PDB file of C-alpha atoms in Angstrom:
ATOM      1  CA  MET A   1     -24.282  11.037   1.830  1.00  0.00           C
ATOM      2  CA  THR A   2     -23.665  14.567   3.151  1.00  0.00           C
ATOM      3  CA  SER A   3     -20.238  15.917   4.042  1.00  0.00           C
ATOM      4  CA  ASP A   4     -21.386  16.222   7.680  1.00  0.00           C
ATOM      5  CA  ALA A   5     -22.380  12.538   7.724  1.00  0.00           C
ATOM      6  CA  ILE A   6     -19.070  11.537   6.147  1.00  0.00           C
ATOM      7  CA  ALA A   7     -17.134  13.572   8.742  1.00  0.00           C
ATOM      8  CA  THR A   8     -18.640  11.454  11.546  1.00  0.00           C
ATOM      9  CA  LEU A   9     -17.429   8.162  10.021  1.00  0.00           C
ATOM     10  CA  PRO A  10     -14.289   6.491  11.375  1.00  0.00           C
ATOM     11  CA  HIS A  11     -11.177   5.545   9.403  1.00  0.00           C
ATOM     12  CA  ARG A  12     -10.772   1.842   8.570  1.00  0.00           C
ATOM     13  CA  PRO A  13      -7.770   0.260  10.372  1.00  0.00           C
ATOM     14  CA  CYS A  14      -5.372  -0.893   7.690  1.00  0.00           C
ATOM     15  CA  VAL A  15      -1.768  -1.760   6.883  1.00  0.00           C
ATOM     16  CA  GLY A  16       0.351  -0.822   3.913  1.00  0.00           C
ATOM     17  CA  VAL A  17       3.462  -2.477   2.535  1.00  0.00           C
ATOM     18  CA  MET A  18       6.323  -0.704   0.824  1.00  0.00           C
ATOM     19  CA  LEU A  19       8.195  -3.619  -0.741  1.00  0.00           C
ATOM     20  CA  ILE A  20      11.631  -2.736  -2.072  1.00  0.00           C
ATOM     21  CA  ASN A  21      14.083  -4.783  -4.073  1.00  0.00           C
ATOM     22  CA  ALA A  22      17.864  -4.948  -3.591  1.00  0.00           C
ATOM     23  CA  GLN A  23      18.262  -1.745  -5.660  1.00  0.00           C
ATOM     24  CA  GLY A  24      15.829   0.203  -3.455  1.00  0.00           C
ATOM     25  CA  LEU A  25      13.077   0.332  -6.078  1.00  0.00           C
ATOM     26  CA  ILE A  26       9.456   0.086  -4.911  1.00  0.00           C
ATOM     27  CA  PHE A  27       6.926  -2.559  -5.930  1.00  0.00           C
ATOM     28  CA  ALA A  28       3.789  -0.962  -7.377  1.00  0.00           C
ATOM     29  CA  ALA A  29       0.794  -2.587  -9.019  1.00  0.00           C
ATOM     30  CA  GLN A  30      -2.078  -1.450 -11.221  1.00  0.00           C
ATOM     31  CA  ARG A  31      -5.516  -1.955  -9.640  1.00  0.00           C
ATOM     32  CA  ARG A  32      -7.822  -4.260 -11.620  1.00  0.00           C
ATOM     33  CA  ASP A  33     -10.953  -2.328 -10.671  1.00  0.00           C
ATOM     34  CA  ALA A  34      -9.750   1.078 -11.872  1.00  0.00           C
ATOM     35  CA  SER A  35     -10.877   2.519 -15.186  1.00  0.00           C
ATOM     36  CA  ALA A  36      -7.879   4.890 -15.278  1.00  0.00           C
ATOM     37  CA  PRO A  37      -4.285   4.122 -14.297  1.00  0.00           C
ATOM     38  CA  ALA A  38      -4.223   3.604 -10.515  1.00  0.00           C
ATOM     39  CA  TRP A  39      -0.933   2.249  -9.247  1.00  0.00           C
ATOM     40  CA  GLN A  40      -0.478   1.506  -5.578  1.00  0.00           C
ATOM     41  CA  MET A  41       1.469  -0.494  -3.044  1.00  0.00           C
ATOM     42  CA  PRO A  42      -0.089  -3.546  -1.344  1.00  0.00           C
ATOM     43  CA  GLN A  43      -2.436  -2.658   1.486  1.00  0.00           C
ATOM     44  CA  GLY A  44      -5.460  -3.999   3.284  1.00  0.00           C
ATOM     45  CA  GLY A  45      -7.548  -4.196   6.410  1.00  0.00           C
ATOM     46  CA  ILE A  46      -6.475  -5.545   9.764  1.00  0.00           C
ATOM     47  CA  ASP A  47      -8.592  -8.442  11.002  1.00  0.00           C
ATOM     48  CA  GLU A  48     -10.061  -8.254  14.523  1.00  0.00           C
ATOM     49  CA  GLY A  49      -7.262  -8.958  17.028  1.00  0.00           C
ATOM     50  CA  GLU A  50      -4.604  -9.252  14.309  1.00  0.00           C
ATOM     51  CA  ASP A  51      -1.122  -7.815  14.879  1.00  0.00           C
ATOM     52  CA  PRO A  52      -0.405  -5.100  12.265  1.00  0.00           C
ATOM     53  CA  GLN A  53       2.868  -6.698  11.113  1.00  0.00           C
ATOM     54  CA  ASP A  54       1.124 -10.052  10.699  1.00  0.00           C
ATOM     55  CA  ALA A  55      -1.597  -8.262   8.701  1.00  0.00           C
ATOM     56  CA  ALA A  56       1.061  -6.666   6.468  1.00  0.00           C
ATOM     57  CA  LEU A  57       2.659 -10.038   5.714  1.00  0.00           C
ATOM     58  CA  ARG A  58      -0.770 -11.602   5.089  1.00  0.00           C
ATOM     59  CA  GLU A  59      -1.876  -8.808   2.759  1.00  0.00           C
ATOM     60  CA  LEU A  60       1.389  -8.978   0.824  1.00  0.00           C
ATOM     61  CA  HIS A  61       0.913 -12.701   0.277  1.00  0.00           C
ATOM     62  CA  GLU A  62      -2.782 -12.377  -0.612  1.00  0.00           C
ATOM     63  CA  GLU A  63      -2.132  -9.644  -3.187  1.00  0.00           C
ATOM     64  CA  THR A  64       1.235 -10.668  -4.686  1.00  0.00           C
ATOM     65  CA  GLY A  65       1.826 -14.319  -3.838  1.00  0.00           C
ATOM     66  CA  ILE A  66       5.003 -13.324  -1.951  1.00  0.00           C
ATOM     67  CA  GLY A  67       5.317 -15.252   1.295  1.00  0.00           C
ATOM     68  CA  PRO A  68       6.986 -14.118   4.521  1.00  0.00           C
ATOM     69  CA  ASP A  69      10.030 -16.292   3.782  1.00  0.00           C
ATOM     70  CA  ALA A  70      10.905 -14.026   0.818  1.00  0.00           C
ATOM     71  CA  VAL A  71      10.934 -10.712   2.719  1.00  0.00           C
ATOM     72  CA  GLU A  72      12.822  -9.017   5.507  1.00  0.00           C
ATOM     73  CA  VAL A  73      11.019  -6.472   7.725  1.00  0.00           C
ATOM     74  CA  LEU A  74      13.168  -3.325   7.834  1.00  0.00           C
ATOM     75  CA  ALA A  75      10.999  -0.650   9.445  1.00  0.00           C
ATOM     76  CA  GLN A  76       7.516   0.633  10.137  1.00  0.00           C
ATOM     77  CA  THR A  77       6.001   4.085  10.372  1.00  0.00           C
ATOM     78  CA  GLU A  78       6.054   5.535  13.844  1.00  0.00           C
ATOM     79  CA  ASP A  79       2.467   6.742  13.609  1.00  0.00           C
ATOM     80  CA  TRP A  80      -0.726   5.742  11.846  1.00  0.00           C
ATOM     81  CA  LEU A  81      -1.195   7.687   8.608  1.00  0.00           C
ATOM     82  CA  ALA A  82      -4.731   8.554   7.514  1.00  0.00           C
ATOM     83  CA  TYR A  83      -6.380   9.588   4.291  1.00  0.00           C
ATOM     84  CA  ASP A  84      -9.972  10.380   3.377  1.00  0.00           C
ATOM     85  CA  LEU A  85     -11.713   9.073   0.291  1.00  0.00           C
ATOM     86  CA  PRO A  86     -13.280  11.548  -2.124  1.00  0.00           C
ATOM     87  CA  ALA A  87     -16.861  12.140  -0.902  1.00  0.00           C
ATOM     88  CA  GLU A  88     -18.399  10.494  -3.973  1.00  0.00           C
ATOM     89  CA  LEU A  89     -16.548   7.212  -3.221  1.00  0.00           C
ATOM     90  CA  VAL A  90     -17.501   6.912   0.460  1.00  0.00           C
ATOM     91  CA  PRO A  91     -20.932   5.327  -0.158  1.00  0.00           C
ATOM     92  CA  GLN A  92     -19.444   2.893  -2.710  1.00  0.00           C
ATOM     93  CA  ILE A  93     -16.494   1.511  -0.708  1.00  0.00           C
ATOM     94  CA  TRP A  94     -16.727  -0.625   2.450  1.00  0.00           C
ATOM     95  CA  GLY A  95     -20.485  -0.218   2.493  1.00  0.00           C
ATOM     96  CA  GLY A  96     -20.206   3.464   3.386  1.00  0.00           C
ATOM     97  CA  ARG A  97     -19.001   2.593   6.915  1.00  0.00           C
ATOM     98  CA  PHE A  98     -15.638   4.433   6.707  1.00  0.00           C
ATOM     99  CA  ARG A  99     -14.518   7.833   5.436  1.00  0.00           C
ATOM    100  CA  GLY A 100     -11.056   6.545   4.570  1.00  0.00           C
ATOM    101  CA  GLN A 101      -8.248   4.545   6.089  1.00  0.00           C
ATOM    102  CA  LYS A 102      -5.710   4.903   8.871  1.00  0.00           C
ATOM    103  CA  GLN A 103      -2.659   2.844   8.041  1.00  0.00           C
ATOM    104  CA  ARG A 104       0.448   1.510   9.699  1.00  0.00           C
ATOM    105  CA  TRP A 105       3.064   1.125   6.958  1.00  0.00           C
ATOM    106  CA  PHE A 106       5.794  -1.498   6.867  1.00  0.00           C
ATOM    107  CA  LEU A 107       8.988  -1.409   4.826  1.00  0.00           C
ATOM    108  CA  LEU A 108       9.934  -4.870   3.581  1.00  0.00           C
ATOM    109  CA  ARG A 109      12.940  -5.894   1.517  1.00  0.00           C
ATOM    110  CA  PHE A 110      12.180  -8.524  -1.125  1.00  0.00           C
ATOM    111  CA  THR A 111      14.819 -11.241  -0.849  1.00  0.00           C
ATOM    112  CA  GLY A 112      13.370 -13.524  -3.507  1.00  0.00           C
ATOM    113  CA  SER A 113      13.386 -13.438  -7.291  1.00  0.00           C
ATOM    114  CA  ASP A 114      10.781 -11.665  -9.422  1.00  0.00           C
ATOM    115  CA  ASP A 115       9.330 -14.991 -10.575  1.00  0.00           C
ATOM    116  CA  LEU A 116       7.831 -15.373  -7.060  1.00  0.00           C
ATOM    117  CA  ILE A 117       5.486 -12.446  -7.784  1.00  0.00           C
ATOM    118  CA  ASP A 118       2.112 -13.844  -8.819  1.00  0.00           C
ATOM    119  CA  LEU A 119      -0.848 -11.506  -9.245  1.00  0.00           C
ATOM    120  CA  ASP A 120      -3.154 -14.390 -10.191  1.00  0.00           C
ATOM    121  CA  THR A 121      -4.214 -14.889  -6.576  1.00  0.00           C
ATOM    122  CA  ALA A 122      -7.440 -16.260  -5.077  1.00  0.00           C
ATOM    123  CA  THR A 123      -9.019 -12.795  -5.324  1.00  0.00           C
ATOM    124  CA  PRO A 124      -6.849 -10.808  -7.763  1.00  0.00           C
ATOM    125  CA  GLU A 125      -6.590  -7.090  -7.050  1.00  0.00           C
ATOM    126  CA  PHE A 126      -3.898  -6.149  -9.566  1.00  0.00           C
ATOM    127  CA  SER A 127      -3.467  -6.552 -13.318  1.00  0.00           C
ATOM    128  CA  ALA A 128       0.193  -5.525 -13.707  1.00  0.00           C
ATOM    129  CA  TRP A 129       3.201  -4.664 -11.582  1.00  0.00           C
ATOM    130  CA  GLN A 130       6.599  -2.982 -11.830  1.00  0.00           C
ATOM    131  CA  TRP A 131       9.525  -1.717  -9.767  1.00  0.00           C
ATOM    132  CA  MET A 132       9.421   2.109  -9.515  1.00  0.00           C
ATOM    133  CA  THR A 133      11.420   4.945  -8.047  1.00  0.00           C
ATOM    134  CA  ALA A 134       9.701   6.915  -5.299  1.00  0.00           C
ATOM    135  CA  ASP A 135       9.188   9.847  -7.685  1.00  0.00           C
ATOM    136  CA  ASP A 136       7.541   7.604 -10.287  1.00  0.00           C
ATOM    137  CA  LEU A 137       5.310   6.074  -7.627  1.00  0.00           C
ATOM    138  CA  LEU A 138       4.193   9.464  -6.332  1.00  0.00           C
ATOM    139  CA  ALA A 139       3.418  10.576  -9.889  1.00  0.00           C
ATOM    140  CA  SER A 140       1.349   7.410 -10.515  1.00  0.00           C
ATOM    141  CA  ILE A 141      -0.774   7.239  -7.369  1.00  0.00           C
ATOM    142  CA  VAL A 142      -4.365   8.452  -7.282  1.00  0.00           C
ATOM    143  CA  PRO A 143      -4.442  12.054  -6.001  1.00  0.00           C
ATOM    144  CA  PHE A 144      -6.328  11.356  -2.760  1.00  0.00           C
ATOM    145  CA  LYS A 145      -3.563   8.987  -1.571  1.00  0.00           C
ATOM    146  CA  ARG A 146      -0.614  11.131  -2.701  1.00  0.00           C
ATOM    147  CA  LYS A 147      -0.063  12.955   0.632  1.00  0.00           C
ATOM    148  CA  THR A 148      -0.025   9.656   2.548  1.00  0.00           C
ATOM    149  CA  TYR A 149       2.344   8.081   0.008  1.00  0.00           C
ATOM    150  CA  ALA A 150       4.658  11.111   0.294  1.00  0.00           C
ATOM    151  CA  GLU A 151       4.727  10.597   4.084  1.00  0.00           C
ATOM    152  CA  VAL A 152       5.565   6.900   3.604  1.00  0.00           C
ATOM    153  CA  VAL A 153       8.343   7.755   1.133  1.00  0.00           C
ATOM    154  CA  ALA A 154       9.747  10.334   3.579  1.00  0.00           C
ATOM    155  CA  ALA A 155       9.672   7.830   6.448  1.00  0.00           C
ATOM    156  CA  PHE A 156      11.526   5.166   4.446  1.00  0.00           C
ATOM    157  CA  ARG A 157      13.749   7.441   2.294  1.00  0.00           C
ATOM    158  CA  PRO A 158      17.088   6.097   3.657  1.00  0.00           C
ATOM    159  CA  TRP A 159      16.360   2.679   2.102  1.00  0.00           C
ATOM    160  CA  LEU A 160      15.123   3.937  -1.288  1.00  0.00           C
ATOM    161  CA  ALA A 161      16.906   4.399  -4.588  1.00  0.00           C
ATOM    162  CA  SER A 162      17.342   7.948  -5.764  1.00  0.00           C
ATOM    163  CA  ALA A 163      16.673   8.921  -9.373  1.00  0.00           C
ATOM    164  CA  SER A 164      20.426   9.082 -10.008  1.00  0.00           C
ATOM    165  CA  ASP A 165      20.777   5.443  -8.827  1.00  0.00           C
ATOM    166  CA  THR A 166      18.533   4.263 -11.644  1.00  0.00           C
ATOM    167  CA  GLU A 167      20.077   6.174 -14.554  1.00  0.00           C
TER     168      GLU A 167
END
């Protein structure tokens, strides 16, 4: 697929979830399908006609087992945030129909206990999880998503732990 052909493709409508615990640490999980470390926050596509917040709660449950009764919605990004996939991945992901994703991000506070987190879902996407600081998350994310993740961190910074909070 040529770069000109990729440039004409749309972004896939998607939601992302920044789930934080009571200490302001961020839930991150290791992708099962990655050969190298690839930590990320829960995210996924919006179904036709689905409200973005409903999609965020659905994706969180599908990927982590955490239901809507164990979270509190705190905020969402004002704008859609977009990223492009590396050109070599475009033909391999989503049937080559999208050049990347445009995402509405939601900040959710986890009000349950860690034993509610269950990655052994109907279609598991993650192999491991942990609570991270924003700096650790940004250092662990695949490079092509880093700018978007930095924008999400900036948008939700008032709710997040600082490095000094975790020492």
